Coordinates of C-alpha atoms and ligand atoms in Angstrom, one line a residue:
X21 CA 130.9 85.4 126.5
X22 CA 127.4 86.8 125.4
X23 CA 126.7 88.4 122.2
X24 CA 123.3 91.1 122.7
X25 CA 121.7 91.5 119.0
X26 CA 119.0 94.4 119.2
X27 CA 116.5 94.0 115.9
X28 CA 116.2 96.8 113.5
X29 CA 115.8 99.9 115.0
X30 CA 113.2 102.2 113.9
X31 CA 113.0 105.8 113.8
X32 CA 112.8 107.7 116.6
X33 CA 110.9 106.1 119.1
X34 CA 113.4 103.2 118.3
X35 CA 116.6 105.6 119.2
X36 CA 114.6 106.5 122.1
X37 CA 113.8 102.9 123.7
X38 CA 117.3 101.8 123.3
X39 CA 118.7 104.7 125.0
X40 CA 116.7 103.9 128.2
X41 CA 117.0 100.3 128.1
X42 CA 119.9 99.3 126.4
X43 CA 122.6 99.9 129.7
X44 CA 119.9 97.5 131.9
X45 CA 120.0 95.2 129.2
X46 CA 123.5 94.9 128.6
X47 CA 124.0 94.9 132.6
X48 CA 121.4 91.9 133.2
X49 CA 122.4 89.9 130.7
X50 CA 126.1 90.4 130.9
X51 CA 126.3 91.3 127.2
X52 CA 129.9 91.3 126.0
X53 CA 129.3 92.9 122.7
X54 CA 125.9 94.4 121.6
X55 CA 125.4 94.5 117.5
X56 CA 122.2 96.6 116.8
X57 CA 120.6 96.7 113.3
X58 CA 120.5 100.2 112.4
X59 CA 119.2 100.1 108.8
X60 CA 115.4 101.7 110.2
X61 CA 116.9 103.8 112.2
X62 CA 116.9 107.6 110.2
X63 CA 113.0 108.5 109.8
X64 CA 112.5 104.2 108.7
X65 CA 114.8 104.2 105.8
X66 CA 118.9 104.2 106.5
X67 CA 121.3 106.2 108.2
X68 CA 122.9 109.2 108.9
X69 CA 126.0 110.1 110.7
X70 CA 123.9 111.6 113.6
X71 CA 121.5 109.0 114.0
X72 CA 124.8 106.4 114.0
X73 CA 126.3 108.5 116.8
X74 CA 123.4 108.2 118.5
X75 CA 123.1 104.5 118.2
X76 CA 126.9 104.1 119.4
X77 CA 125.8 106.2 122.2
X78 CA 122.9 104.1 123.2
X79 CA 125.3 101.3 123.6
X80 CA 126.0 99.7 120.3
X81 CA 129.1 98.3 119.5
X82 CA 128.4 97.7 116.0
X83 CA 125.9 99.1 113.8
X84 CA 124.4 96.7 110.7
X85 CA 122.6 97.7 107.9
X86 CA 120.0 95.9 104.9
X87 CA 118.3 96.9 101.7
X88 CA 118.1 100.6 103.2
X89 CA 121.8 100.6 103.7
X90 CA 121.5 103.7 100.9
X91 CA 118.6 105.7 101.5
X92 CA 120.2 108.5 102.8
X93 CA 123.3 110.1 100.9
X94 CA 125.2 110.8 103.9
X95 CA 125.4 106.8 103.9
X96 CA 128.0 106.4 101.7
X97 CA 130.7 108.4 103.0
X98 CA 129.9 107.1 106.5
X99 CA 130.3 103.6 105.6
X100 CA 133.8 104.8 104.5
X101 CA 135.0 106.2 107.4
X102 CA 133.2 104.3 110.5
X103 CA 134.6 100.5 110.7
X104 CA 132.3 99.4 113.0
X105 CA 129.2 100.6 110.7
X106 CA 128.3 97.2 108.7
X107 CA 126.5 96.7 105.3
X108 CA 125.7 93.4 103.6
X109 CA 128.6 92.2 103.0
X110 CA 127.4 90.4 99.4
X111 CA 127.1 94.0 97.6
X112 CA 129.0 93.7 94.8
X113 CA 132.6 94.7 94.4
X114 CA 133.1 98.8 94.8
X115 CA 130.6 99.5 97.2
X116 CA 131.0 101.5 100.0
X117 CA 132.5 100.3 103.5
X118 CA 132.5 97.1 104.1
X119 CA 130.6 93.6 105.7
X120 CA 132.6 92.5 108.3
X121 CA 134.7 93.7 111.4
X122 CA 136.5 92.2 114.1
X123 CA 136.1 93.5 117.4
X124 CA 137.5 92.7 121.0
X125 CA 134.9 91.8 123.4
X126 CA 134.9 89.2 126.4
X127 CA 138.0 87.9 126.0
X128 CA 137.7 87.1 122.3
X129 CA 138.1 88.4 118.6
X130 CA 134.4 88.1 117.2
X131 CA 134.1 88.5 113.9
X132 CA 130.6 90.3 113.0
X133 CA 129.3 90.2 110.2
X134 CA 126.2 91.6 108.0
X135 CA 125.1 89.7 105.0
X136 CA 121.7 90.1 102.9
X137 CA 119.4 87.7 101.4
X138 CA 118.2 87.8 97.3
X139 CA 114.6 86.0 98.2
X140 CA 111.4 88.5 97.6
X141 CA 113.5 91.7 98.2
X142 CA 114.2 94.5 95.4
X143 CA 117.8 94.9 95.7
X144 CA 119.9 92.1 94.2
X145 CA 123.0 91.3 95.8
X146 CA 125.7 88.7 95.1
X147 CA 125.0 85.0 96.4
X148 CA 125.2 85.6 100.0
X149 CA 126.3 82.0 101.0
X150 CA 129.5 82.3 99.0
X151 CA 130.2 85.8 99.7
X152 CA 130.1 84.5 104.2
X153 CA 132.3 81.5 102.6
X154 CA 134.9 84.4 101.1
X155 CA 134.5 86.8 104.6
X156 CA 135.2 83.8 106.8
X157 CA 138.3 82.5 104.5
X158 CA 139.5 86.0 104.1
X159 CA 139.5 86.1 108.4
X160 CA 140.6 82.4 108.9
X161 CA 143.0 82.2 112.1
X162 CA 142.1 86.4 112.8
X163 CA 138.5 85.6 114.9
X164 CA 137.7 83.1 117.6
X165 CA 133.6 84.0 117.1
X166 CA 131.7 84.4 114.2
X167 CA 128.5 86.2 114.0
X168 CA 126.4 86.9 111.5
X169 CA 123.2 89.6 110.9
X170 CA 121.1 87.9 107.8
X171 CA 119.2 90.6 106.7
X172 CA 116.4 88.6 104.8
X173 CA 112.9 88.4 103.5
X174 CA 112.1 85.0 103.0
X175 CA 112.2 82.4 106.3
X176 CA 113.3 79.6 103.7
X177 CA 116.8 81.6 102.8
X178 CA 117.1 82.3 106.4
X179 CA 117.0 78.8 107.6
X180 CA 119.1 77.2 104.9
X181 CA 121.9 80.0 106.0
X182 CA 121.6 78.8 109.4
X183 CA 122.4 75.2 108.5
X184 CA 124.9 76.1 106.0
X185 CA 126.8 78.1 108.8
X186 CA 125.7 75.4 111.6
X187 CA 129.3 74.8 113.3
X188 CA 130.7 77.7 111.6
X189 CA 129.2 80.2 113.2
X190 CA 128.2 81.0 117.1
X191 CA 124.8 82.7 115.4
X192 CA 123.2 83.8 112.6
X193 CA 120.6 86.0 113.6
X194 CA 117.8 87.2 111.3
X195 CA 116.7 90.8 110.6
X196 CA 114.4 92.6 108.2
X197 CA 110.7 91.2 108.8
X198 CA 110.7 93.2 111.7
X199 CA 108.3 90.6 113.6
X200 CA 110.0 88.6 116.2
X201 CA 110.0 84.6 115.4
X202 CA 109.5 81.8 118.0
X203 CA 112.2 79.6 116.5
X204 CA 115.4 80.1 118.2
X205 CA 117.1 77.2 119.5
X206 CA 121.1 76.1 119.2
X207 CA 121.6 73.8 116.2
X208 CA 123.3 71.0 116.5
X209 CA 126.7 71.9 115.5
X210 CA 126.9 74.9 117.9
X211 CA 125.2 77.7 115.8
X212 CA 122.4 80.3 117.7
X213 CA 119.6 80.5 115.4
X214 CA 116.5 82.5 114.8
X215 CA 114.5 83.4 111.1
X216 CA 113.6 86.9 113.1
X217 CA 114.9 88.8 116.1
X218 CA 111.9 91.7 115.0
X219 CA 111.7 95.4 115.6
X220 CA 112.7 98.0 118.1
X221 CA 110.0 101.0 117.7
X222 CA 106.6 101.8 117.5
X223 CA 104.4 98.9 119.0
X224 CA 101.0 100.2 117.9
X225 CA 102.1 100.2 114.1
X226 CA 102.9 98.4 110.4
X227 CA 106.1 97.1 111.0
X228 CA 107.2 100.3 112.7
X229 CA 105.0 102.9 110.5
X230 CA 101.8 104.6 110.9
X231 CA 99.4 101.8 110.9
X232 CA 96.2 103.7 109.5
X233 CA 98.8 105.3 106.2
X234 CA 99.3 101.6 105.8
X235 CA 95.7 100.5 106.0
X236 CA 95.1 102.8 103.1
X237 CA 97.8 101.8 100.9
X238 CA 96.2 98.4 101.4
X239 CA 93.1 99.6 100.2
X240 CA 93.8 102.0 97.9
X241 CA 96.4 101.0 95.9
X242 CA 97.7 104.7 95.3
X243 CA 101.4 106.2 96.3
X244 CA 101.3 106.7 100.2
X245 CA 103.5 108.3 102.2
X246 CA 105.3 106.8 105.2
X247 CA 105.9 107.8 108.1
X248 CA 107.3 106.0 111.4
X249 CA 104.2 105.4 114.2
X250 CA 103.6 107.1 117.3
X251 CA 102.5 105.3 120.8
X252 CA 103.7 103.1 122.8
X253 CA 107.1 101.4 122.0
X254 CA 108.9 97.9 122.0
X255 CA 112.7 96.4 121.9
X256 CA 113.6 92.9 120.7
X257 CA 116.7 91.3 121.0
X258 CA 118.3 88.1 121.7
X259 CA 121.3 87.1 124.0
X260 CA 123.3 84.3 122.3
X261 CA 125.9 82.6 125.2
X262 CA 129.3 81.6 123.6
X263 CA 131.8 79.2 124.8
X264 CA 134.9 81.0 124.2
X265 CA 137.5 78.1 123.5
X266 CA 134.9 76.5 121.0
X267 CA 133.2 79.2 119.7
X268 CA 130.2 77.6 119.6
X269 CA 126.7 78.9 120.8
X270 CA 125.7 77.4 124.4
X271 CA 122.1 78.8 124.6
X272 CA 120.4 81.5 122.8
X273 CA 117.4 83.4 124.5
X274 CA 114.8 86.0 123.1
X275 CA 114.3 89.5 124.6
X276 CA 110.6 91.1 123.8
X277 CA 109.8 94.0 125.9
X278 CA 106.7 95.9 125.2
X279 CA 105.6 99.2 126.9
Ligands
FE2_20 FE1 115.3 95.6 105.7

Protein backbone atom coordinates (compact mmCIF):
# COMPACT_ATOMS: atom_id res chain seq x y z
CA UNK A 1 0.00 0.00 0.00
CA UNK A 2 1.33 3.72 -0.50
CA UNK A 3 1.22 6.34 2.03
CA UNK A 4 1.10 10.14 -0.06
CA UNK A 5 2.54 12.85 2.66
CA UNK A 6 1.99 16.47 1.17
CA UNK A 7 4.42 19.07 3.21
CA UNK A 8 2.89 21.96 5.02
CA UNK A 9 0.57 23.72 3.25
CA UNK A 10 0.63 27.30 2.93
CA UNK A 11 -2.02 29.81 2.67
CA UNK A 12 -3.85 30.21 -0.19
CA UNK A 13 -1.90 29.50 -3.05
CA UNK A 14 -1.12 26.18 -1.06
CA UNK A 15 -5.06 25.26 -0.88
CA UNK A 16 -5.07 26.19 -4.39
CA UNK A 17 -2.18 23.85 -5.80
CA UNK A 18 -3.38 20.96 -3.95
CA UNK A 19 -6.80 21.22 -5.25
CA UNK A 20 -5.52 20.92 -8.84
CA UNK A 21 -2.99 18.43 -8.32
CA UNK A 22 -3.71 16.43 -5.53
CA UNK A 23 -6.40 13.81 -7.54
CA UNK A 24 -3.35 13.36 -10.40
CA UNK A 25 -1.15 12.73 -7.69
CA UNK A 26 -3.02 10.39 -5.67
CA UNK A 27 -4.04 8.56 -9.15
CA UNK A 28 -0.24 8.25 -10.44
CA UNK A 29 1.11 7.19 -7.57
CA UNK A 30 -1.62 4.88 -6.36
CA UNK A 31 -1.73 6.61 -3.01
CA UNK A 32 -3.73 4.65 -0.44
CA UNK A 33 -3.97 7.32 2.17
CA UNK A 34 -2.79 10.96 1.62
CA UNK A 35 -1.79 12.81 5.26
CA UNK A 36 -1.27 16.63 4.43
CA UNK A 37 0.28 19.01 6.97
CA UNK A 38 -2.16 21.63 7.41
CA UNK A 39 -0.60 23.76 10.24
CA UNK A 40 0.29 26.85 7.29
CA UNK A 41 -2.66 26.44 5.86
CA UNK A 42 -5.10 29.62 7.34
CA UNK A 43 -3.26 32.97 6.07
CA UNK A 44 0.48 30.90 7.28
CA UNK A 45 -0.45 30.41 10.81
CA UNK A 46 -3.07 27.38 11.83
CA UNK A 47 -6.36 26.41 10.96
CA UNK A 48 -9.84 27.03 10.71
CA UNK A 49 -12.74 24.86 10.23
CA UNK A 50 -13.20 26.18 6.59
CA UNK A 51 -9.76 25.99 5.47
CA UNK A 52 -9.81 22.13 7.06
CA UNK A 53 -12.89 21.43 4.94
CA UNK A 54 -11.11 22.61 2.22
CA UNK A 55 -8.10 20.59 2.71
CA UNK A 56 -10.41 17.22 3.16
CA UNK A 57 -11.85 18.38 -0.08
CA UNK A 58 -8.62 18.69 -1.88
CA UNK A 59 -8.06 15.06 -1.08
CA UNK A 60 -6.66 14.77 2.34
CA UNK A 61 -7.41 12.01 4.47
CA UNK A 62 -5.79 13.32 7.42
CA UNK A 63 -4.94 16.75 8.39
CA UNK A 64 -1.53 17.32 10.79
CA UNK A 65 -0.65 20.21 12.56
CA UNK A 66 2.82 21.84 14.46
CA UNK A 67 3.75 24.81 16.66
CA UNK A 68 0.80 26.75 14.84
CA UNK A 69 -1.66 24.09 15.84
CA UNK A 70 -3.23 27.28 17.95
CA UNK A 71 -3.09 30.27 16.12
CA UNK A 72 -6.44 30.61 15.32
CA UNK A 73 -9.23 30.16 18.08
CA UNK A 74 -11.52 28.28 16.05
CA UNK A 75 -8.66 25.56 16.47
CA UNK A 76 -9.51 24.34 19.61
CA UNK A 77 -12.94 23.35 19.27
CA UNK A 78 -12.11 21.71 15.85
CA UNK A 79 -9.51 19.55 17.19
CA UNK A 80 -12.44 18.39 19.40
CA UNK A 81 -14.76 17.47 17.11
CA UNK A 82 -12.77 16.33 13.72
CA UNK A 83 -10.84 12.81 14.46
CA UNK A 84 -8.95 12.90 11.57
CA UNK A 85 -7.54 16.54 12.36
CA UNK A 86 -4.03 15.72 14.16
CA UNK A 87 -1.82 17.81 16.63
CA UNK A 88 1.51 16.86 18.14
CA UNK A 89 0.67 14.33 19.92
CA UNK A 90 3.49 15.24 22.97
CA UNK A 91 1.27 18.37 24.12
CA UNK A 92 0.85 18.01 27.45
CA UNK A 93 -2.07 16.35 29.17
CA UNK A 94 -5.56 18.42 28.63
CA UNK A 95 -5.03 19.80 25.39
CA UNK A 96 -7.31 19.76 22.73
CA UNK A 97 -7.99 16.70 20.23
CA UNK A 98 -5.61 14.44 20.00
CA UNK A 99 -2.11 12.90 18.12
CA UNK A 100 -3.04 9.89 16.65
CA UNK A 101 -5.78 8.16 14.53
CA UNK A 102 -6.32 5.03 12.94
CA UNK A 103 -7.60 4.94 9.57
CA UNK A 104 -8.63 2.19 7.00
CA UNK A 105 -6.73 2.50 3.80
CA UNK A 106 -5.30 -0.18 1.33
CA UNK A 107 -6.17 -2.99 3.03
CA UNK A 108 -4.70 -2.04 6.38
CA UNK A 109 -5.28 -0.15 9.77
CA UNK A 110 -2.42 2.68 9.63
CA UNK A 111 -1.94 4.32 12.55
CA UNK A 112 -1.00 8.17 11.75
CA UNK A 113 0.47 10.03 13.83
CA UNK A 114 1.68 13.78 14.51
CA UNK A 115 4.36 14.43 16.96
CA UNK A 116 6.63 17.68 17.55
CA UNK A 117 10.14 18.23 18.24
CA UNK A 118 11.51 20.62 21.52
CA UNK A 119 15.01 21.63 19.45
CA UNK A 120 15.23 25.55 18.52
CA UNK A 121 11.34 26.02 18.48
CA UNK A 122 9.30 28.31 20.99
CA UNK A 123 6.74 25.99 22.13
CA UNK A 124 7.89 23.33 24.60
CA UNK A 125 6.23 20.13 24.46
CA UNK A 126 6.65 16.94 26.38
CA UNK A 127 9.66 14.52 25.26
CA UNK A 128 8.43 13.46 21.95
CA UNK A 129 10.23 10.11 21.84
CA UNK A 130 8.46 8.79 24.92
CA UNK A 131 5.15 10.36 24.23
CA UNK A 132 5.42 7.99 20.18
CA UNK A 133 6.63 5.12 22.79
CA UNK A 134 3.07 5.68 24.88
CA UNK A 135 0.86 6.33 21.34
CA UNK A 136 2.27 3.08 19.87
CA UNK A 137 1.81 1.00 23.33
CA UNK A 138 -1.59 2.55 23.82
CA UNK A 139 -2.42 1.08 19.87
CA UNK A 140 -0.40 -2.21 20.26
CA UNK A 141 -2.35 -5.07 18.25
CA UNK A 142 -5.08 -2.05 16.84
CA UNK A 143 -2.63 -0.86 13.55
CA UNK A 144 -0.76 -2.89 11.01
CA UNK A 145 1.17 0.60 9.79
CA UNK A 146 2.61 3.20 11.67
CA UNK A 147 3.24 6.57 10.41
CA UNK A 148 4.49 9.45 11.85
CA UNK A 149 4.51 13.50 10.89
CA UNK A 150 7.73 14.89 13.01
CA UNK A 151 7.05 18.33 13.07
CA UNK A 152 10.65 19.65 13.90
CA UNK A 153 13.24 22.42 13.73
CA UNK A 154 16.39 20.87 14.14
CA UNK A 155 17.72 18.01 11.45
CA UNK A 156 19.67 16.39 14.49
CA UNK A 157 16.13 15.64 16.53
CA UNK A 158 14.69 14.58 13.25
CA UNK A 159 17.24 12.01 12.48
CA UNK A 160 17.59 10.47 15.91
CA UNK A 161 13.55 9.95 15.71
CA UNK A 162 14.09 8.19 12.60
CA UNK A 163 16.45 5.65 14.06
CA UNK A 164 14.68 5.39 17.30
CA UNK A 165 11.43 4.38 15.25
CA UNK A 166 13.66 2.40 12.54
CA UNK A 167 11.54 -0.95 12.46
CA UNK A 168 8.83 0.52 14.26
CA UNK A 169 7.51 2.56 12.03
CA UNK A 170 6.78 2.42 7.97
CA UNK A 171 7.99 6.43 8.03
CA UNK A 172 8.66 9.20 9.79
CA UNK A 173 8.37 12.02 7.73
CA UNK A 174 9.62 15.53 8.63
CA UNK A 175 7.77 18.84 8.49
CA UNK A 176 8.23 22.32 9.61
CA UNK A 177 11.45 23.79 7.76
CA UNK A 178 9.39 24.02 4.83
CA UNK A 179 12.52 23.29 2.42
CA UNK A 180 12.48 19.91 0.91
CA UNK A 181 15.67 17.63 2.06
CA UNK A 182 17.68 15.26 -0.24
CA UNK A 183 17.99 12.54 2.32
CA UNK A 184 15.23 10.03 2.02
CA UNK A 185 16.16 6.58 1.83
CA UNK A 186 14.56 3.24 3.71
CA UNK A 187 16.55 2.57 6.86
CA UNK A 188 17.59 -0.50 7.54
CA UNK A 189 14.95 -1.89 9.66
CA UNK A 190 12.13 -0.92 7.24
CA UNK A 191 11.49 2.77 8.27
CA UNK A 192 10.85 5.61 5.19
CA UNK A 193 12.86 8.53 6.23
CA UNK A 194 13.40 12.08 5.29
CA UNK A 195 14.66 15.35 7.83
CA UNK A 196 12.12 17.50 5.30
CA UNK A 197 9.29 16.76 2.94
CA UNK A 198 9.17 21.11 2.43
CA UNK A 199 6.35 23.32 1.49
CA UNK A 200 3.30 23.47 -0.61
CA UNK A 201 2.81 27.39 -1.62
CA UNK A 202 4.36 30.27 -2.85
CA UNK A 203 7.64 29.33 -4.82
CA UNK A 204 8.95 32.92 -5.24
CA UNK A 205 8.93 33.49 -1.35
CA UNK A 206 10.56 33.08 2.52
CA UNK A 207 9.49 29.88 3.29
CA UNK A 208 6.01 30.54 1.93
CA UNK A 209 5.78 34.46 2.80
CA UNK A 210 6.41 37.72 1.00
CA UNK A 211 10.09 37.49 0.39
CA UNK A 212 10.84 41.36 0.22
CA UNK A 213 8.61 41.82 4.07
CA UNK A 214 11.22 39.22 4.96
CA UNK A 215 14.27 40.93 3.53
CA UNK A 216 13.42 43.83 5.72
CA UNK A 217 12.92 42.15 8.91
CA UNK A 218 16.40 40.82 8.10
CA UNK A 219 17.63 44.24 7.89
CA UNK A 220 15.85 46.05 10.06
CA UNK A 221 15.30 44.33 12.99
CA UNK A 222 11.75 46.07 13.66
CA UNK A 223 8.19 44.14 14.08
CA UNK A 224 7.19 43.16 10.42
CA UNK A 225 4.18 42.00 9.32
CA UNK A 226 3.62 38.73 7.41
CA UNK A 227 1.94 37.95 4.87
CA UNK A 228 1.87 34.69 2.63
CA UNK A 229 3.75 35.36 -1.12
CA UNK A 230 2.18 35.73 -4.33
CA UNK A 231 3.55 34.11 -7.79
CA UNK A 232 4.21 31.15 -8.95
CA UNK A 233 3.48 28.02 -6.77
CA UNK A 234 5.00 24.55 -5.66
CA UNK A 235 3.80 21.06 -4.00
CA UNK A 236 6.13 18.60 -2.20
CA UNK A 237 5.39 15.40 -1.07
CA UNK A 238 6.74 11.98 -0.79
CA UNK A 239 5.14 8.50 -1.60
CA UNK A 240 6.33 5.94 0.96
CA UNK A 241 5.53 2.05 -0.50
CA UNK A 242 4.42 -0.31 2.40
CA UNK A 243 4.48 -3.97 2.53
CA UNK A 244 1.35 -4.70 4.05
CA UNK A 245 2.07 -8.09 6.06
CA UNK A 246 5.36 -6.43 7.45
CA UNK A 247 4.57 -3.04 7.69
CA UNK A 248 7.70 -2.04 6.72
CA UNK A 249 8.63 0.77 4.21
CA UNK A 250 9.68 -0.87 0.61
CA UNK A 251 10.88 2.47 -1.08
CA UNK A 252 10.23 5.93 -0.35
CA UNK A 253 10.27 8.63 -3.24
CA UNK A 254 10.18 12.51 -3.27
CA UNK A 255 7.61 14.60 -5.15
CA UNK A 256 8.76 18.41 -5.99
CA UNK A 257 6.66 20.09 -8.51
CA UNK A 258 7.30 23.64 -9.30
CA UNK A 259 5.16 25.94 -11.62
FE1 LIG B 1 5.89 24.58 11.88
Amino acid sequence: MRILMVGDVCGRPGRTILREQLPGLRRSHGADLVVVNGENAAAGFGITPSVYEELLAAGADVVTLGNHTFDKKEAMALLDEEPRLLRPLNYPPGAPGRGAAVVEAGGCRVLVMNAMGRVFLPILLDDPFRAVDAELDAHRGRYDVAFLDFHGEATSEKEAMGWYLDGRAAAVVGTHTHVQTADERVLPLGTAYITDVGMTGPADSVLGMNKDAMVQRMLRQLPTRFEVAEGRRQINAVVVEVDRESGQAREVQRIFIRE
